[in-house]
Amino acid sequence: MTSTTTASTDRPAVPRRPARKPRRPLRFRLSRIAAWAVLVLLMAGTLLPFYWILRTAFSTNSALFTGDQSVLPAEPTWVNFRRVLGLASPEEVRAAGGSGAELQFWLYLRNSVVFATLVTVGQVTCCAMAAYAFARLHWRGRDAVFYLFLSTLMVPPIFVLIPNFVLLSEVGLLDTFAGLAAPYFFMTPFMVFFLRQFFLGMSSELEDAARMDGAGHPRIFLRICVPVMAAPLTTAAILAYVMAWNEFMWPLVAGSDPSVRVLTVGLSAFRSGQPQAAPDWTGLMAATVLGALPVVLLFLAMGRRIVDSIRFTGLK
Amino acid sequence: MKLSWRRRIAVPMCAALLLVAACSGTGDGDKVTLDYWLWDDRQIPQYQECADAFTAQSGVEVKITQYAWEDYWSNLNTQFAARRAPDVFTDHLAFYPSFVQNQVILPINEYVERDNVDLGQYYPGLAELWVGQDGKRYGLPKDWDTIAMAYNSTMLAAAGLSREDVWNATWNPSDGGTFEDIIARLSVDENGVRGNEPGFDATKVAVYGLSFDNPSNSASGQTSWGNFARSLGFELLADGNPWGTDYQFDDPRLAQTLDWFARMVKAGYLTPLADLQGVGYVSLFEAGDVALTINGSWAISSFTGISGAEVGFAPLPTGPQGRWSIYNGLADAISANTAHRDEAWQWVKYLASAECQNVVGEKAVVFPAIPASLKIGEQVREQAGLDVSAYTTYLESQHTFLYPVTVNFDQVTQAVGAAVDEILLGNRPAAEALTAAQKQVDSIMGR
Amino acid sequence: MSERWQRVRHHPGAVAALFLLPAGFGFVVFYLWPAIRALWMSFTDYNVLRGSGDWVGLQNYQDLAADPLFWHSMRVTALYVVLNIGVQTALALAMAVMMDRLTRSALVRGVLVLPWLIPQVVVGLLWLWMLDPRLGVVNHLLDWVGIGGQDFFGSPAQVIPTLAGVNTWRFVGYTALLIFAGLQMIPRHLYEAAALDGAGEWRTFWRVTLPLLRPVLALVLVLSVVGSFQVFDLVQVATGGIGGQPGGPANSSLVIYVYIFRHAFNFNNAGYAAAMSAVLAVLLAAVTFFIMRGLRGSRSDLA
């Protein structure tokens, strides 16, 4: 039964065994149709709010609440995207209900890429090694140490934020990429936990065979574990990248200088400047679209990679 | 082989170290650059203009950074924890007591005396707000605000009401005065029946007569019940403001006021609490779901910017004890951790000087603290056909009262905000909810 | 030298220590130390502005036990967690199985995970607007189909289910992705064997998929439970409306992290906030322990 091909409702049920009950394919087909219906519904529910994001991004602020809430954008315009990219003149910005804050979209984008890449490379490498130690090696106190690592997952982010901020301020690393990435570079409790759980599920046959051949742990880790775990490692990398991309509070306090300011922080200018006032809705939504586009593209590109890597590990 | 794998481990570590070395070097000369923070994005242009003029005069550079209100305070607190707060930042009365208490902002009274800053040049009362319990000064006023109302002129005319009707409105908590009549007439249900007509359906309202901010945001009731209660003679603090501790939320006059608001919700003349938990009263006004709103002078431009609607401004109604508005102002504070005290003071002094205040007046976003600068702003607004005298009338009649300046104000807000919510939801009578809240407030204030 | 190195190389503890070195460094500096500091803070009257605190012993813990709002916010949070986990985990599991058995299209996965790619603050604002009782598009739709408008964030009874719904929208695809990654670990030949035995999709799921998924399922459950207890940004942004106090109306959505954050930053009471966090951390550790034990999350049937 090979289900790796793209599914279709009339997939050829080639019975390898004539013993199979003849009734099955029909029932099977029906349940598949039902499953597809559910999936399509879920996808529609997921996507609807995105339509609203796009509609808002293409509307003008002044017309947003006045007219009827039609399906199409209110007074369609590109101006919000031009505002986000810093292409609109100050008069245009003010007319669109925008702020006086200066935006350097491409710089923030570069900074986000540097920050997220740095975090991903470091975190996945270091945590994979840790996961190997927690899942594939046998040593005294292993589970105790692992649960100690895990326990920091329960500490509220604000209590991690302030000491780390003070520390990096003391070593003079604020407003640098190194300082920005440091708390996520070596590990996060999430990533250690994630990779450890996947490393647990690895078959030990290959490992044993390699050990018989006299391979040391570093070799087993690099030559066996990493290739076999390619799929979860890719997933881990995507997760790390997206989480870093969307990080807000830490880059806000630790990287306020424009030279390291990331997109989430830069684009928060579209939230309300004043107390008790609504955000710049159209600018915020245009910023959201442009800010998320890189990770969406990355996700789609990497998604295919995952499938490939499964085929690769399929020989197992 | 044995070593090569170790090298592999070392790569990310070294990469991190290299980055440290590569990125941490930021060259700066001996020129002083001050960090200056504010939250209002609309005010960046005016202060940038002031900063440019200041740099030309003094040679001191100013780097302006803006953070949205929601992020501003938690970010500032964190910076204080590492003693890295900006040299100068825009301060608010709700937060400044704890800054004073913890000595993270600098007293400036000695500078003020040394440089003979004329405290009499500001609107009366504003300068006194920034004197701490210790008698030291922590800021110079830079702007001020009062509360009035914005109305949709078209809706007013459709209800057969004139501008004068709103300007001359009276209010009392028992029958609501002419103000209740006005908001009743402005309310329209889905069948087109007005609030003062028989058959008005309070559960299916198309246009509400009155709306305002979600009142849970401040224990002062700044943009909602506070000014109404004051017009009954209610005082928030029995032992004086600033720096009082004896709140009196259990005062029957406050309960009467809030019961009236709850009655208006029930009657369908005032937006119910649920509708205040969404995108806000300005958007409701824009959408034509609200005819009249209570709002602060800082929000004037939110209303004048609405396309296709004619907006007018009127002062709050006159209560039994007159027409009152809460009176609030901002100032600039100097962080105690600044390495450039003298330069920071020069900048603060410049921000509060007539020179910069005139720029603030000219841009007409907020009201500057110096009367002559406000005149400039009024001329600008007049040319744009905008009349904001609704906000300045209180000053002429001297019917302003100060925003509460006390310790633990946020905690008081949490307790009172929840009580007001319950009253407006119709879950509890005002007297009962407020008495319970007062008990909490007393324990918060250590009484 | 080389002989000693050989011995080190084969001593399990030494090998593990080497593998743990980089992560361990980050752990001690950026996680363990702040955690210990937070624990210390909970016995002081620590104040962020002052940057210091004096020892007060168990005072914060005594205050907390007598604080009705603390217990109220714990109850509110518990309700949110139950609603959130119940719906989200079941839905995510179904999604993941479909991602695995129905279609391997990267586009489908991309669509389902899309909400997770949007920053939480934007998600909160977006839904605040879409669910606005008068101006939101959702109520327009509900009116149109005849259900009638709802108050959502504006009603004390609906605000927690609404928050759970929005959070599910944002995270279900992500959770499904984690489970999907776990499903990929299950060797194909096991499915083939099950099919040869004549087992249907349903039976295969219960007999093959679920048992082999245990470590990953434990991971997902622990992460979801801990994450749900720590819900913050969404509530901070989406409740109370524009400009109102988060946690409303009338404290009906005052979840524990909003309350902790408020004490730490708004009330300048970080010591008390740390004490509340410590109590919560102990609770979360206990829940985690039970999940890991209950699902035998540290053991895989594959290994």
Short mmCIF file of C-alpha atoms in Angstrom, two decimals, chain A residues 1 3-4 7 17 20 24 28 32 35-36 38-39 42-43 45-47 49-50 52-53 56 64-65 69 126 129-130 132-134 136-139 146-150 152-160 162-164 167 182-184 186-190 193-194 196-198 200-204 214 216-218 221 229 231-232 235 239 242-243 246 264 271 276-279 281 284-285 288 292 295-296 299-300 303-304 306-307 310 316, chain C residues 9 12-13 15-16 18-20 22-27 29-32 34-35 37-38 41 48 91 95 98 100-104 106-119 121-122 125-127 129-130 135-137 140 169-170 174 177-178 180-182 184-185 188-189 192 195-196 199-201 215-216 218-219 222-223 226 230 237 242-243 257 260-261 264-265 270 273-274 277 281 284-285 288 292 297-300 302-303:
data_model
loop_
_atom_site.label_atom_id
_atom_site.label_comp_id
_atom_site.label_asym_id
_atom_site.label_seq_id
_atom_site.Cartn_x
_atom_site.Cartn_y
_atom_site.Cartn_z
CA MET A 1 0.00 0.00 0.00
CA SER A 3 0.09 6.27 -0.21
CA THR A 4 2.89 8.66 -0.94
CA ALA A 7 -4.12 11.31 -3.26
CA ARG A 17 -3.94 -10.33 -2.40
CA ARG A 20 -9.30 -9.05 0.12
CA ARG A 24 -13.82 -2.63 0.60
CA PHE A 28 -12.86 3.11 1.31
CA ARG A 32 -11.95 9.22 1.52
CA ALA A 35 -12.17 13.02 4.68
CA TRP A 36 -11.51 15.32 1.75
CA VAL A 38 -13.55 17.77 6.09
CA LEU A 39 -10.10 18.82 4.95
CA LEU A 42 -10.83 23.11 7.55
CA MET A 43 -8.77 24.81 4.90
CA GLY A 45 -11.96 28.10 7.77
CA THR A 46 -8.26 28.65 8.03
CA LEU A 47 -8.13 30.87 4.98
CA PRO A 49 -9.44 35.49 7.94
CA PHE A 50 -6.62 35.84 5.43
CA TRP A 52 -10.00 39.77 5.50
CA ILE A 53 -6.32 40.66 5.95
CA THR A 56 -8.06 45.44 4.62
CA LEU A 64 -12.80 51.20 6.20
CA PHE A 65 -15.73 51.72 8.54
CA GLN A 69 -18.92 45.91 4.67
CA CYS A 126 23.25 22.43 19.57
CA MET A 129 23.55 17.15 19.93
CA ALA A 130 21.75 17.50 23.24
CA TYR A 132 21.34 12.68 20.99
CA ALA A 133 22.76 12.68 24.51
CA PHE A 134 19.28 12.54 26.03
CA ARG A 136 20.58 7.72 22.34
CA LEU A 137 23.22 7.67 25.06
CA HIS A 138 22.86 5.84 28.33
CA TRP A 139 24.34 7.57 31.33
CA PHE A 146 16.56 16.18 30.85
CA TYR A 147 13.68 17.07 33.17
CA LEU A 148 15.78 19.90 34.57
CA PHE A 149 16.15 21.23 31.02
CA LEU A 150 12.44 20.76 30.45
CA THR A 152 12.64 25.85 32.38
CA LEU A 153 9.78 25.63 29.89
CA MET A 154 7.53 26.47 32.85
CA VAL A 155 9.31 29.71 33.72
CA PRO A 156 7.36 32.75 32.49
CA PRO A 157 9.09 34.53 29.60
CA ILE A 158 9.19 37.83 31.49
CA PHE A 159 11.37 36.33 34.20
CA VAL A 160 13.75 35.11 31.55
CA ILE A 162 14.79 40.75 32.38
CA PRO A 163 17.85 38.83 33.70
CA ASN A 164 18.99 38.10 30.15
CA LEU A 167 23.29 40.21 31.48
CA ALA A 182 22.32 34.50 22.13
CA PRO A 183 19.36 33.38 24.29
CA TYR A 184 18.02 31.23 21.42
CA PHE A 186 22.41 27.45 22.14
CA MET A 187 19.05 26.02 23.03
CA THR A 188 15.46 26.52 23.88
CA PRO A 189 13.70 24.07 26.18
CA PHE A 190 11.22 23.53 23.36
CA PHE A 193 12.33 18.49 24.05
CA PHE A 194 11.17 18.32 20.44
CA ARG A 196 14.71 14.36 22.03
CA GLN A 197 11.23 12.95 21.48
CA PHE A 198 12.03 12.30 17.84
CA LEU A 200 13.71 8.41 20.93
CA GLY A 201 11.76 6.97 18.04
CA MET A 202 14.84 6.16 15.97
CA SER A 203 15.45 2.53 15.24
CA SER A 204 18.57 1.27 16.96
CA GLY A 214 33.78 0.39 15.65
CA GLY A 216 32.47 6.31 17.81
CA HIS A 217 29.55 8.40 19.00
CA PRO A 218 30.44 11.48 16.97
CA PHE A 221 25.64 11.02 15.41
CA MET A 229 16.53 12.20 11.32
CA ALA A 231 12.85 14.95 8.22
CA PRO A 232 12.39 15.94 11.88
CA THR A 235 10.85 20.44 10.60
CA LEU A 239 9.96 25.77 13.52
CA VAL A 242 9.46 30.88 12.14
CA MET A 243 9.57 31.27 15.92
CA ASN A 246 7.90 36.18 14.94
CA THR A 264 8.17 42.53 13.92
CA ARG A 271 -0.03 49.62 16.03
CA GLN A 276 -7.12 54.34 23.57
CA ALA A 277 -6.89 54.60 19.81
CA ALA A 278 -7.39 52.03 17.09
CA PRO A 279 -4.37 50.83 15.11
CA TRP A 281 -5.62 48.92 10.30
CA LEU A 284 -0.92 46.97 9.84
CA MET A 285 -2.48 44.40 7.52
CA THR A 288 1.50 41.69 8.06
CA ALA A 292 4.87 37.04 6.62
CA VAL A 295 8.30 32.68 5.90
CA VAL A 296 5.32 31.54 3.86
CA PHE A 299 7.58 27.08 4.36
CA LEU A 300 6.26 26.06 0.96
CA GLY A 303 7.63 21.56 2.76
CA ARG A 304 8.67 19.90 -0.45
CA ILE A 306 10.49 17.31 3.86
CA VAL A 307 8.75 15.00 1.45
CA ILE A 310 11.27 11.08 3.70
CA LYS A 316 15.09 2.24 6.40
CA ARG C 9 35.61 8.46 24.40
CA PRO C 12 29.14 7.31 28.54
CA GLY C 13 29.02 10.22 30.97
CA VAL C 15 30.54 11.50 25.86
CA ALA C 16 27.17 12.84 26.98
CA LEU C 18 30.60 16.68 25.37
CA PHE C 19 27.40 16.44 23.39
CA LEU C 20 25.60 18.56 25.96
CA PRO C 22 26.88 23.89 23.79
CA ALA C 23 23.23 23.44 24.77
CA GLY C 24 24.25 23.15 28.42
CA PHE C 25 26.08 26.45 28.25
CA GLY C 26 22.99 28.22 26.88
CA PHE C 27 20.81 26.40 29.37
CA VAL C 29 23.28 31.08 31.32
CA PHE C 30 19.98 31.95 29.68
CA TYR C 31 17.46 29.65 31.35
CA LEU C 32 18.60 28.05 34.57
CA PRO C 34 17.00 33.35 35.31
CA ALA C 35 14.83 30.57 36.75
CA ARG C 37 16.76 34.23 40.12
CA ALA C 38 12.99 34.25 39.68
CA MET C 41 12.74 37.00 43.69
CA VAL C 48 11.91 45.97 38.38
CA LEU C 91 -8.56 18.44 15.57
CA MET C 95 -5.52 16.97 10.44
CA MET C 98 -5.10 13.48 6.78
CA ASP C 100 -0.18 11.80 6.12
CA ARG C 101 -2.70 9.37 4.69
CA LEU C 102 -4.90 11.52 2.46
CA THR C 103 -2.56 13.92 0.77
CA ARG C 104 1.08 14.76 1.03
CA ALA C 106 2.94 20.71 0.68
CA LEU C 107 0.33 23.28 -0.31
CA VAL C 108 -2.27 21.74 2.00
CA ARG C 109 0.20 21.79 4.87
CA GLY C 110 1.17 25.32 3.97
CA VAL C 111 -2.42 26.48 4.08
CA LEU C 112 -3.19 24.78 7.37
CA VAL C 113 -0.11 26.18 9.07
CA LEU C 114 -0.58 29.69 7.65
CA PRO C 115 -2.16 31.24 10.78
CA TRP C 116 0.86 30.23 12.80
CA LEU C 117 3.09 32.28 10.50
CA ILE C 118 1.34 35.49 11.55
CA PRO C 119 2.60 37.24 14.70
CA VAL C 121 -0.25 40.41 18.24
CA VAL C 122 -1.62 40.76 14.74
CA LEU C 125 -5.99 42.56 16.60
CA LEU C 126 -7.35 40.85 13.49
CA TRP C 127 -9.85 38.80 15.46
CA TRP C 129 -11.90 43.44 14.62
CA MET C 130 -13.49 40.49 12.83
CA LEU C 135 -18.62 46.18 12.99
CA GLY C 136 -17.09 42.71 12.71
CA VAL C 137 -17.44 40.67 9.56
CA HIS C 140 -22.42 40.29 9.55
CA TRP C 169 -7.35 28.71 14.71
CA ARG C 170 -3.81 29.92 15.10
CA TYR C 174 1.14 23.98 13.80
CA LEU C 177 2.54 19.70 11.75
CA LEU C 178 4.30 18.41 14.88
CA PHE C 180 2.65 14.91 11.17
CA ALA C 181 6.39 14.96 11.70
CA GLY C 182 5.86 12.15 14.21
CA GLN C 184 6.58 10.30 9.26
CA MET C 185 8.74 8.43 11.72
CA ARG C 188 5.76 2.44 6.03
CA HIS C 189 6.06 -1.32 6.17
CA GLU C 192 1.54 -2.27 4.67
CA ALA C 195 -3.28 -3.55 5.28
CA LEU C 196 -2.28 -7.06 4.37
CA ALA C 199 -7.18 -3.81 8.85
CA GLY C 200 -9.15 -0.70 7.83
CA GLU C 201 -8.00 2.92 8.23
CA PRO C 215 6.50 10.10 22.35
CA VAL C 216 5.42 12.78 19.90
CA ALA C 218 3.37 13.39 24.74
CA LEU C 219 5.46 16.23 23.35
CA VAL C 222 2.97 18.94 27.13
CA LEU C 223 3.68 21.84 24.81
CA VAL C 226 2.17 24.56 29.06
CA GLN C 230 0.97 30.68 29.49
CA VAL C 237 -4.39 42.44 22.79
CA ILE C 242 -9.05 49.09 21.88
CA GLY C 243 -7.80 51.08 24.84
CA TYR C 257 -0.14 35.40 32.88
CA ILE C 260 1.44 38.06 36.57
CA PHE C 261 2.61 40.51 33.90
CA ALA C 264 5.57 42.65 37.41
CA PHE C 265 5.35 45.69 35.14
CA ALA C 270 7.85 41.55 40.54
CA ALA C 273 4.60 38.03 40.28
CA ALA C 274 7.52 35.63 40.76
CA SER C 277 4.89 32.09 38.62
CA ALA C 281 5.50 26.31 37.43
CA LEU C 284 2.80 22.73 35.23
CA ALA C 285 5.66 20.45 36.22
CA THR C 288 3.92 17.44 32.59
CA MET C 292 4.93 11.86 30.36
CA GLY C 297 6.46 9.55 26.69
CA SER C 298 10.10 8.72 27.25
CA ARG C 299 9.82 5.33 25.67
CA SER C 300 9.26 4.46 22.07
CA LEU C 302 10.12 1.66 17.71
CA ALA C 303 13.48 1.91 19.36
#
